[in-house]
mmCIF file of C-alpha atoms in Angstrom:
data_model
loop_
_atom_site.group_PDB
_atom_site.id
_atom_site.type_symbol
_atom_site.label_atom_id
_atom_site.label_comp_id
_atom_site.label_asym_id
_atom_site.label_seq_id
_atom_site.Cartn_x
_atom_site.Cartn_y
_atom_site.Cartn_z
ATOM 1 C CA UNK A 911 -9.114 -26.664 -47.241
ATOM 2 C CA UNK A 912 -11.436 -23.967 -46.593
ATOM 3 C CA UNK A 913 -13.701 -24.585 -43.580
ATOM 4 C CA UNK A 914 -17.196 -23.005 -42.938
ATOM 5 C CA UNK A 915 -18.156 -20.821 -40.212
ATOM 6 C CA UNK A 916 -21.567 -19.385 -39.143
ATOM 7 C CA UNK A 917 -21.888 -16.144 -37.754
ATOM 8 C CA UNK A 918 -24.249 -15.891 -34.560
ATOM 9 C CA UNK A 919 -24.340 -12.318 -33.299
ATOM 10 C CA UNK A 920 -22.088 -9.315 -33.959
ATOM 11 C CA UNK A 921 -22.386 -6.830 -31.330
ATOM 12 C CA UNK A 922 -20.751 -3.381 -31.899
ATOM 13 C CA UNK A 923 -17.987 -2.345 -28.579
ATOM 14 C CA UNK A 924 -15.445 0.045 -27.968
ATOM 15 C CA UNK A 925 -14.908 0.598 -31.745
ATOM 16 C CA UNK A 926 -14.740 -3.214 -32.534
ATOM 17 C CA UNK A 927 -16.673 -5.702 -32.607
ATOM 18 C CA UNK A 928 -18.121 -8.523 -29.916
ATOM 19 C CA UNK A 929 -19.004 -11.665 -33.014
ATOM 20 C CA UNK A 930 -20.200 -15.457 -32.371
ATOM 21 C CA UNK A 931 -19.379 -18.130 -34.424
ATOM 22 C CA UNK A 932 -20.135 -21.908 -35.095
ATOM 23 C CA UNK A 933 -18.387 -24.327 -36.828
ATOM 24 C CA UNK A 934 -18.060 -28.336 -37.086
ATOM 25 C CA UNK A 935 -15.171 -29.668 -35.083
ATOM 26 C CA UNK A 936 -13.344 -32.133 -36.717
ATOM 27 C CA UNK A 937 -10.961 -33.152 -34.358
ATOM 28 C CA UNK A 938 -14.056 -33.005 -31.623
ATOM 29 C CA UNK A 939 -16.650 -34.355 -33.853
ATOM 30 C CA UNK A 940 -19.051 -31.829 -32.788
ATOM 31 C CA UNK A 941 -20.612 -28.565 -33.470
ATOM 32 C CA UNK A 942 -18.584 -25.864 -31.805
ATOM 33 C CA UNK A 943 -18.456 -22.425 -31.148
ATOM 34 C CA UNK A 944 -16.697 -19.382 -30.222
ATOM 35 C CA UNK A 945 -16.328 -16.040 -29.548
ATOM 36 C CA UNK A 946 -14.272 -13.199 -30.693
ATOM 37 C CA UNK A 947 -13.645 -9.623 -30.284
ATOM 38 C CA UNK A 948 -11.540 -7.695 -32.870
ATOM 39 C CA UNK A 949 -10.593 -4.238 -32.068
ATOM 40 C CA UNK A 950 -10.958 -1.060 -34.722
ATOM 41 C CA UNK A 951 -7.222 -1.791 -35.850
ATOM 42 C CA UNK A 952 -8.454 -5.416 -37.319
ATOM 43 C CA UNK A 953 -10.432 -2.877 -40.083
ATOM 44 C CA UNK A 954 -6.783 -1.728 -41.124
ATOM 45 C CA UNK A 955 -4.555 -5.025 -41.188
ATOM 46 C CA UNK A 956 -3.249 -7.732 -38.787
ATOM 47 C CA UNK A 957 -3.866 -7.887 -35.224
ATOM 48 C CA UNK A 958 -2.296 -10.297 -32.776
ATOM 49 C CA UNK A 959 -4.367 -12.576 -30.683
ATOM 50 C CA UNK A 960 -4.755 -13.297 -27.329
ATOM 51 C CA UNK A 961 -6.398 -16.623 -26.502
ATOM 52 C CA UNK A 962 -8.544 -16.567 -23.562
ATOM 53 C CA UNK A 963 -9.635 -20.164 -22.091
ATOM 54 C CA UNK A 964 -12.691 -20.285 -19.888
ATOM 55 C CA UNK A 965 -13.007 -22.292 -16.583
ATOM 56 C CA UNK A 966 -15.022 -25.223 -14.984
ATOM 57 C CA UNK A 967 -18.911 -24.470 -16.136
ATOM 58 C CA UNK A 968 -18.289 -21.976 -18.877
ATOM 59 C CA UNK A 969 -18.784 -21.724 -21.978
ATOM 60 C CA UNK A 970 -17.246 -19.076 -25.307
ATOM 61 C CA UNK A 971 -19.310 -16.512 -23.864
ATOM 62 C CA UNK A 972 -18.602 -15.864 -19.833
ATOM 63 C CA UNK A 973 -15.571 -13.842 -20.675
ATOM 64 C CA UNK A 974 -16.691 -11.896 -23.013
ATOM 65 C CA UNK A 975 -19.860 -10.741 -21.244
ATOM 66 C CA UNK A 976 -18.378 -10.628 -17.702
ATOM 67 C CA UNK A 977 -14.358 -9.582 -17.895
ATOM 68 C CA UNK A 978 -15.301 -6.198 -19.446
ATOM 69 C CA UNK A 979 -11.675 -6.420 -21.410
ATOM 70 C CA UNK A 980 -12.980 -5.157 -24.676
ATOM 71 C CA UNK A 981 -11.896 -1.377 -23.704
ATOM 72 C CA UNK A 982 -8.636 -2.134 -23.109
ATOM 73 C CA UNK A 983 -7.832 -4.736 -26.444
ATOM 74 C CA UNK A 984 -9.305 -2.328 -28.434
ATOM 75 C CA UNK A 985 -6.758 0.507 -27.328
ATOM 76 C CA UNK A 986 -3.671 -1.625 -27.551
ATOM 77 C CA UNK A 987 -5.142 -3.585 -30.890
ATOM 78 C CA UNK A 988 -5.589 -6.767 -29.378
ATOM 79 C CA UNK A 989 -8.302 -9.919 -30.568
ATOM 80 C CA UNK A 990 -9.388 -11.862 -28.250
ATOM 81 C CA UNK A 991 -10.367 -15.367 -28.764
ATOM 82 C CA UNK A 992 -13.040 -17.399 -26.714
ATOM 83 C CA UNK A 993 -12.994 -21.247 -27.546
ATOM 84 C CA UNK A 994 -15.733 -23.383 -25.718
ATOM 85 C CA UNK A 995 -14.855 -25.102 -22.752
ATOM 86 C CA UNK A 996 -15.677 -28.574 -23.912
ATOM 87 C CA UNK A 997 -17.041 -30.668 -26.833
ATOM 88 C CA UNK A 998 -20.950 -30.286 -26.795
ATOM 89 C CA UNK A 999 -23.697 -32.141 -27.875
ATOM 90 C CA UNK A 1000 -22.021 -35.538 -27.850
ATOM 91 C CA UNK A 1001 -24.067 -36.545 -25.234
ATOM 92 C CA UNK A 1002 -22.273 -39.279 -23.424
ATOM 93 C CA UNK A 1003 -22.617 -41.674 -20.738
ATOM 94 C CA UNK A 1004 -22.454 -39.388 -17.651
ATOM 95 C CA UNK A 1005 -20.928 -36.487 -19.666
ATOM 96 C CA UNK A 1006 -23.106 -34.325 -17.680
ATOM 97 C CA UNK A 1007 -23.872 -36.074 -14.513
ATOM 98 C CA UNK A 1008 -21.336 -33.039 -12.854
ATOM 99 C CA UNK A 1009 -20.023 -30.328 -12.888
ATOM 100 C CA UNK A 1010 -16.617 -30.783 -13.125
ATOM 101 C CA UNK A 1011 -16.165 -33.398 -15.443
ATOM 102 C CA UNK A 1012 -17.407 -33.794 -18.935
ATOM 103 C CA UNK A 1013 -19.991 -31.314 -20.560
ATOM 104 C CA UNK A 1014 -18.362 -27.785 -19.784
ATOM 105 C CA UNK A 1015 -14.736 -29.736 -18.177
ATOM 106 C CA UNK A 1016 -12.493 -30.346 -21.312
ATOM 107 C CA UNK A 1017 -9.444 -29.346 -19.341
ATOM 108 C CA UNK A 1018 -7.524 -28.840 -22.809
ATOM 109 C CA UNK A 1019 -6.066 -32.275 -22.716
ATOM 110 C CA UNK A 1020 -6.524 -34.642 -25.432
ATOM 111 C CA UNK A 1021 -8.446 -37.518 -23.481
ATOM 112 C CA UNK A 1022 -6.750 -40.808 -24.346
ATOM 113 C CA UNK A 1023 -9.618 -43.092 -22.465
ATOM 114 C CA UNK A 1024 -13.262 -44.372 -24.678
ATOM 115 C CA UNK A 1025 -15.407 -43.140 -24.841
ATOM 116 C CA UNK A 1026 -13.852 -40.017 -23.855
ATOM 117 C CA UNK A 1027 -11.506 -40.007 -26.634
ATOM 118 C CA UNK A 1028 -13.776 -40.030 -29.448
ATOM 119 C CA UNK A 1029 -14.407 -36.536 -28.890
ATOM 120 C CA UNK A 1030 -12.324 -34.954 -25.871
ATOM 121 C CA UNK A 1031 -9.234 -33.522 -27.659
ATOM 122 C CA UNK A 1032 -9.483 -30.560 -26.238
ATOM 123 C CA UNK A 1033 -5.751 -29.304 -26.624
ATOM 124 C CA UNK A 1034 -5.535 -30.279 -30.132
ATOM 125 C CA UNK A 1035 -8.802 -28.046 -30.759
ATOM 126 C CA UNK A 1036 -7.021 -24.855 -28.946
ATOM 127 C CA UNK A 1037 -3.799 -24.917 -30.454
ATOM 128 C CA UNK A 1038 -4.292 -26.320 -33.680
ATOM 129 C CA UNK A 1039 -7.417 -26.714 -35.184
ATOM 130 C CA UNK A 1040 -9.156 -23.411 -34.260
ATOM 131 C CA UNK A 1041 -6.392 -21.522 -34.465
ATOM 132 C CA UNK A 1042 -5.653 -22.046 -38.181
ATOM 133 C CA UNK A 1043 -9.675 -21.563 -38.740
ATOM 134 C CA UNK A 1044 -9.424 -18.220 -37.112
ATOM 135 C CA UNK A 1045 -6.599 -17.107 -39.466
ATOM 136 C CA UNK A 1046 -8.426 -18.096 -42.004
ATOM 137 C CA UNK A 1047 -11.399 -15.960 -41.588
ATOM 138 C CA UNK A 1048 -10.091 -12.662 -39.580
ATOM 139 C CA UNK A 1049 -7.516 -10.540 -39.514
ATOM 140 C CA UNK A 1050 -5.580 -12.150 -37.271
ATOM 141 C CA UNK A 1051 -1.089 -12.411 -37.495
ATOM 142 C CA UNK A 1052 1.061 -15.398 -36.411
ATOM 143 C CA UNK A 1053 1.650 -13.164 -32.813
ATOM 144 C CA UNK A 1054 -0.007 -14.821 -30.095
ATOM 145 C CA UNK A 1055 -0.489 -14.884 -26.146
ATOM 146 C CA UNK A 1056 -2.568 -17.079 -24.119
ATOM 147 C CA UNK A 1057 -4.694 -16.383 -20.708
ATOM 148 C CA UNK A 1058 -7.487 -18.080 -18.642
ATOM 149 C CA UNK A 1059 -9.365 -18.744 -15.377
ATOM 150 C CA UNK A 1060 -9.130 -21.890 -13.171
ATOM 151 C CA UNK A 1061 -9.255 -24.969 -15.151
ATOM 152 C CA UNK A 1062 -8.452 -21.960 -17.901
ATOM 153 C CA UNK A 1063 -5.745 -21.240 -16.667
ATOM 154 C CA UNK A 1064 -4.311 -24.895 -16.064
ATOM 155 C CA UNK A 1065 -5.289 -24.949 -19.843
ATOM 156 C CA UNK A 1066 -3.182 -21.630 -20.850
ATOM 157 C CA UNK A 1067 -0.263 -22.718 -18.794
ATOM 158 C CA UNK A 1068 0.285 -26.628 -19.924
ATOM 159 C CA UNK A 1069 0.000 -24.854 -23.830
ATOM 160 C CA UNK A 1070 2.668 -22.132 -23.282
ATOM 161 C CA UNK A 1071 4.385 -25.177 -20.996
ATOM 162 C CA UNK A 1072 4.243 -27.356 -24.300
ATOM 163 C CA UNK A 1073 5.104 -25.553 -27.208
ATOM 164 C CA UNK A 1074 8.195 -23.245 -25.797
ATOM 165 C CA UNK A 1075 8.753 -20.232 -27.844
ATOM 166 C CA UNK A 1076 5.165 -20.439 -29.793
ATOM 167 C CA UNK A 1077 3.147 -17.605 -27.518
ATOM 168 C CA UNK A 1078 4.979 -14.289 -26.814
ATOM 169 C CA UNK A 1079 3.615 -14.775 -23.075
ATOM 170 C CA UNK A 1080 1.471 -16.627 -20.897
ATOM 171 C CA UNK A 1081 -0.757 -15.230 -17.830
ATOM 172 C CA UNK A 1082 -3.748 -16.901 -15.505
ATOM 173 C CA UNK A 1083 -6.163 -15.965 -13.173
ATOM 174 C CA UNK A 1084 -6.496 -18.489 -10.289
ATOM 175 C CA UNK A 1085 -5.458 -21.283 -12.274
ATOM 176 C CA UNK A 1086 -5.289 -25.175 -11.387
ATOM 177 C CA UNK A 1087 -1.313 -25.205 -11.578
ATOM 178 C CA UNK A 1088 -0.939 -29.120 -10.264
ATOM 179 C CA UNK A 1089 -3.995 -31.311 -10.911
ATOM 180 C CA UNK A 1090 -2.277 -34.765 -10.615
ATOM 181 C CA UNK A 1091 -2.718 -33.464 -7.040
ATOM 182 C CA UNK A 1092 -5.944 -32.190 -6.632
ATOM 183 C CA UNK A 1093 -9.103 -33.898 -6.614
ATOM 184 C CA UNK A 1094 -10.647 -31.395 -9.872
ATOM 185 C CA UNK A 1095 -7.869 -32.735 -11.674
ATOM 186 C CA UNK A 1096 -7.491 -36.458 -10.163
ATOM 187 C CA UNK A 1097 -11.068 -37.025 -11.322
ATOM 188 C CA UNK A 1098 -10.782 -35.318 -15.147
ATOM 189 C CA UNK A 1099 -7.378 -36.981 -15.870
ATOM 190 C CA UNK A 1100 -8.596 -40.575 -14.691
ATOM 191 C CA UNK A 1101 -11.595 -40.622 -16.666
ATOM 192 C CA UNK A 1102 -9.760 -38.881 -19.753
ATOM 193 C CA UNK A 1103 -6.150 -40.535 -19.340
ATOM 194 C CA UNK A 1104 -6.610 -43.782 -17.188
ATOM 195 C CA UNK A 1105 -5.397 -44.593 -14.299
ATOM 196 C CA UNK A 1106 -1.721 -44.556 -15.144
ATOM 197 C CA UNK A 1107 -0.694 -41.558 -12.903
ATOM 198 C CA UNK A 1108 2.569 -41.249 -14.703
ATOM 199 C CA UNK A 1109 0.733 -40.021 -17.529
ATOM 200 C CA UNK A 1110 -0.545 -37.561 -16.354
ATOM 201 C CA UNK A 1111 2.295 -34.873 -15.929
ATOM 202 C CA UNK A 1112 2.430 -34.535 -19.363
ATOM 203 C CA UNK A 1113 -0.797 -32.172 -18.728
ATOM 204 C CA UNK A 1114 0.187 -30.828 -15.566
ATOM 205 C CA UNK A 1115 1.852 -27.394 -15.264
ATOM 206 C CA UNK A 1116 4.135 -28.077 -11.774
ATOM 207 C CA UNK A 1117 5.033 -31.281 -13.687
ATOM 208 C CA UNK A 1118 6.391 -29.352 -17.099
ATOM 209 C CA UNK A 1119 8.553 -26.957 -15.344
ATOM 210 C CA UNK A 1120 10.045 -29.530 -13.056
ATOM 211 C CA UNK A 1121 10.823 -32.275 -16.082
ATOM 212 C CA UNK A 1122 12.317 -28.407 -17.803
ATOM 213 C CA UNK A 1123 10.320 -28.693 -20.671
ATOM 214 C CA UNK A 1124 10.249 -25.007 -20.623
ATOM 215 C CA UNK A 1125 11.424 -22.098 -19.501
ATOM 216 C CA UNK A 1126 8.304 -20.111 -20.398
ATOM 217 C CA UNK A 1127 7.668 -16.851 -17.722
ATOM 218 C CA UNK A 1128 4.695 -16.896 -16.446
ATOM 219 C CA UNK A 1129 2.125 -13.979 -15.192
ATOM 220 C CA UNK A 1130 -0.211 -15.596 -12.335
ATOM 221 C CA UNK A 1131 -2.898 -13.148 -10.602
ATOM 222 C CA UNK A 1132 -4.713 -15.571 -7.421
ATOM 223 C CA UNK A 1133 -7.445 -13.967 -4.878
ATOM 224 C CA UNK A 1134 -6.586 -14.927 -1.022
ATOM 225 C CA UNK A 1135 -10.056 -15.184 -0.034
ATOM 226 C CA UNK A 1136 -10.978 -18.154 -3.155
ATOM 227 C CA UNK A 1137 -13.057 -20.722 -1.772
ATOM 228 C CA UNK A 1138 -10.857 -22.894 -4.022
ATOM 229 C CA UNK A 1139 -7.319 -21.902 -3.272
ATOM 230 C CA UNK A 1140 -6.587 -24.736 -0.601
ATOM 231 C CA UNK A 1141 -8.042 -27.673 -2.307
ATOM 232 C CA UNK A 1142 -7.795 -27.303 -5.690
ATOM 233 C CA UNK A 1143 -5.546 -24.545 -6.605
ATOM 234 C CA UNK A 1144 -2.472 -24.627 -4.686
ATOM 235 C CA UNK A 1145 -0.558 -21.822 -6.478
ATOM 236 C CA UNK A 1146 2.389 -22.417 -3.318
ATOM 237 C CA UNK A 1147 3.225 -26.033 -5.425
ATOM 238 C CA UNK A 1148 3.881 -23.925 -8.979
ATOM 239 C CA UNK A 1149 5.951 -21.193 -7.149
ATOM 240 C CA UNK A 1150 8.279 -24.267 -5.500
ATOM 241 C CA UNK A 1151 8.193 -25.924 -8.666
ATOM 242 C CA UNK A 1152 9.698 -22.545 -10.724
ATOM 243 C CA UNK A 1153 12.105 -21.647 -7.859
ATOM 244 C CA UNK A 1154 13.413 -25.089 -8.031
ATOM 245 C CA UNK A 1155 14.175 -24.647 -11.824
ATOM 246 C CA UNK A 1156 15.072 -21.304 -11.428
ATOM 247 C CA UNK A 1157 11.635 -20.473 -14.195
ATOM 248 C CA UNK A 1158 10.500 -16.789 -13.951
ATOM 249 C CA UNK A 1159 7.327 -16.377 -12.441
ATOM 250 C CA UNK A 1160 5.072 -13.275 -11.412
ATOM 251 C CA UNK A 1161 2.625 -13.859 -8.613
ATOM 252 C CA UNK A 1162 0.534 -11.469 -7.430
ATOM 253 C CA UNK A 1163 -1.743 -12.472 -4.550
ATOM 254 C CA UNK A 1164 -4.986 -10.531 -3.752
ATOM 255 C CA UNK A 1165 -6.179 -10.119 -0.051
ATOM 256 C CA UNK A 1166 -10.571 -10.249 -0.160
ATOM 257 C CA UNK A 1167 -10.859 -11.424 -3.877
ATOM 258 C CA UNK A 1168 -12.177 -14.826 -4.510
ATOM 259 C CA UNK A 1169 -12.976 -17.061 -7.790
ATOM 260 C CA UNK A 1170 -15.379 -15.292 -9.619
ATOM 261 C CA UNK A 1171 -15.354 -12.636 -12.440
ATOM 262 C CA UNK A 1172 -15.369 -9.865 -10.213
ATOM 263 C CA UNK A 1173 -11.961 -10.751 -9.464
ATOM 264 C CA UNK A 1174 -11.153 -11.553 -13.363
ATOM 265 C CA UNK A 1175 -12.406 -7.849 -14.062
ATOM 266 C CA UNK A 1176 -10.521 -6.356 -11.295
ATOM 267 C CA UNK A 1177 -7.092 -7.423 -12.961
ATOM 268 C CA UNK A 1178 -7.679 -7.817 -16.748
ATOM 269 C CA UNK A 1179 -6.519 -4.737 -17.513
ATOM 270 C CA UNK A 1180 -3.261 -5.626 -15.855
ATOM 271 C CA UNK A 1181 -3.030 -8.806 -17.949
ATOM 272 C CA UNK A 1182 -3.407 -7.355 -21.218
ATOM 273 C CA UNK A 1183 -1.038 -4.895 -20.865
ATOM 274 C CA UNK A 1184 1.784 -6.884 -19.858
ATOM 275 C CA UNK A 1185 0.624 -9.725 -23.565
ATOM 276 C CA UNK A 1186 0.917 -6.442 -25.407
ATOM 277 C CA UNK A 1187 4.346 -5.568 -23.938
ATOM 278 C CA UNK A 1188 5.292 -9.013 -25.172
ATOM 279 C CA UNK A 1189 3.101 -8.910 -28.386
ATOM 280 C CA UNK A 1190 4.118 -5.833 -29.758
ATOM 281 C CA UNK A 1191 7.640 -6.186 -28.489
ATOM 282 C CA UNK A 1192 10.109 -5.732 -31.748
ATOM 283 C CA UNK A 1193 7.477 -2.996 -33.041
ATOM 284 C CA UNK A 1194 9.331 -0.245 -30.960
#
């Protein structure tokens, strides 16, 4: 079934274009949007995709206005796509009483907890939903990678984590690699999933590698000098947790970088160069 889709903006860059969309959510019940950038190759045939998920706060549009990456896709002939961070608009009880829960703190789970779970399904939006409405409208082939920042990158990781073999390769900046045991994640998953901690590792990235769910590599870039790398990050737990099951895993640490986008735009260039090794990988 054909869905609709409003355009927003369309801004012209690096021989591609920077477009806005919204759409009606049915697995969120909501009005959504999202970004997208497709690069001057999209005007000849089918590009692959990289997904890009967005962190604590955000929403479609920080990453495409702040990780300057739309040089570099459009040389290697990469989309980019920029979901939302959360369902919006719903409006409920304390959805927006903080920061890091509710309004703008999805966490790509599918929330199993009311009233949460009327709209919070997150995960099934980013790998299922809007995916198939993007192929429907752009120029966009079954290759696809997956990024993010923070509670972006806990979002990137747990969907590479649970469908092995469906994205060609998986990176994060700073990402939130164990929240069952940190208190971002402790306070998300309670409200979404209950209090039944043993559900939780189903969404947890440290979790997924140690139950071997998948053997996915994985591309981590993490600033020394984040206010958030103690508390709430703990990169150490994923690098134990990958040694243990002997899972490949790059991670780079960066002395003076911290959370923001400054550190994101430091390193993106890195990132999509090593999706497009992956992407393009049986097109030598």
């Amino acid at each position: 079934m054909t869905q609709g889709i409003e355009q927003l903006s369309a801004t012209k860059s690096h021989g591609g274009w920077v477009k806005r969309f919204s759409h009606r959510s049915q697995v969120l019940d909501c009005d959504m949007t999202f970004g997208i950038f497709l690069p001057p190759q999209a005007e000849e045939g089918n590009v692959p995709v990289l997904w890009w998920l967005s962190g604590l706060t955000c929403t479609d549009e920080n990453f495409m206005q702040k990780a300057g990456a739309q040089k570099m896709a459009a040389r290697l002939g990469i989309a980019i796509v920029c979901p939302d961070t959360s369902p919006r608009g719903t409006d409920l009880p304390g959805e927006h009483d903080s920061y890091d829960f509710g309004s703008g703190a999805g966490f790509y789970i599918n929330a199993q907890k009311e009233p949460w779970s009327r709209h919070y399904h997150m995960y099934d939006y980013v790998t299922s939903e809007l995916p198939a409405l993007v192929r429907e409208h752009f120029p966009i082939s079954e290759r696809e990678a997956i990024s993010g920042h923070s509670m972006g990158g806990h979002g990137a990781l747990i969907c590479a984590l649970k469908q092995p073999g469906r994205y060609a390769s998986v990176s994060a900046f700073a990402p939130i690699v164990n929240p069952v045991a940190c208190p971002w994640g402790e306070k998300a998953f309670s409200n979404y999933l209950g209090n039944e901690r043993g559900e939780w590792a189903d969404w947890d990235a440290c979790e997924l590698v140690l139950a071997k769910s998948s053997g996915q590599p994985m591309f981590v870039d993490q600033g020394e000098d984040d206010q958030f790398l103690n508390e709430q990050l703990k990169p150490e737990n994923l690098e134990k947790a990958c040694h243990i099951q002997g899972v490949s895993l790059k991670l780079r640490r960066h002395e003076g970088y911290d959370h923001s986008y400054f550190f994101v735009a430091s390193f993106i260039d890195d990132h999509l160069e090593y999706h497009a090794h992956h992407l393009f990988a049986d097109q030598a």
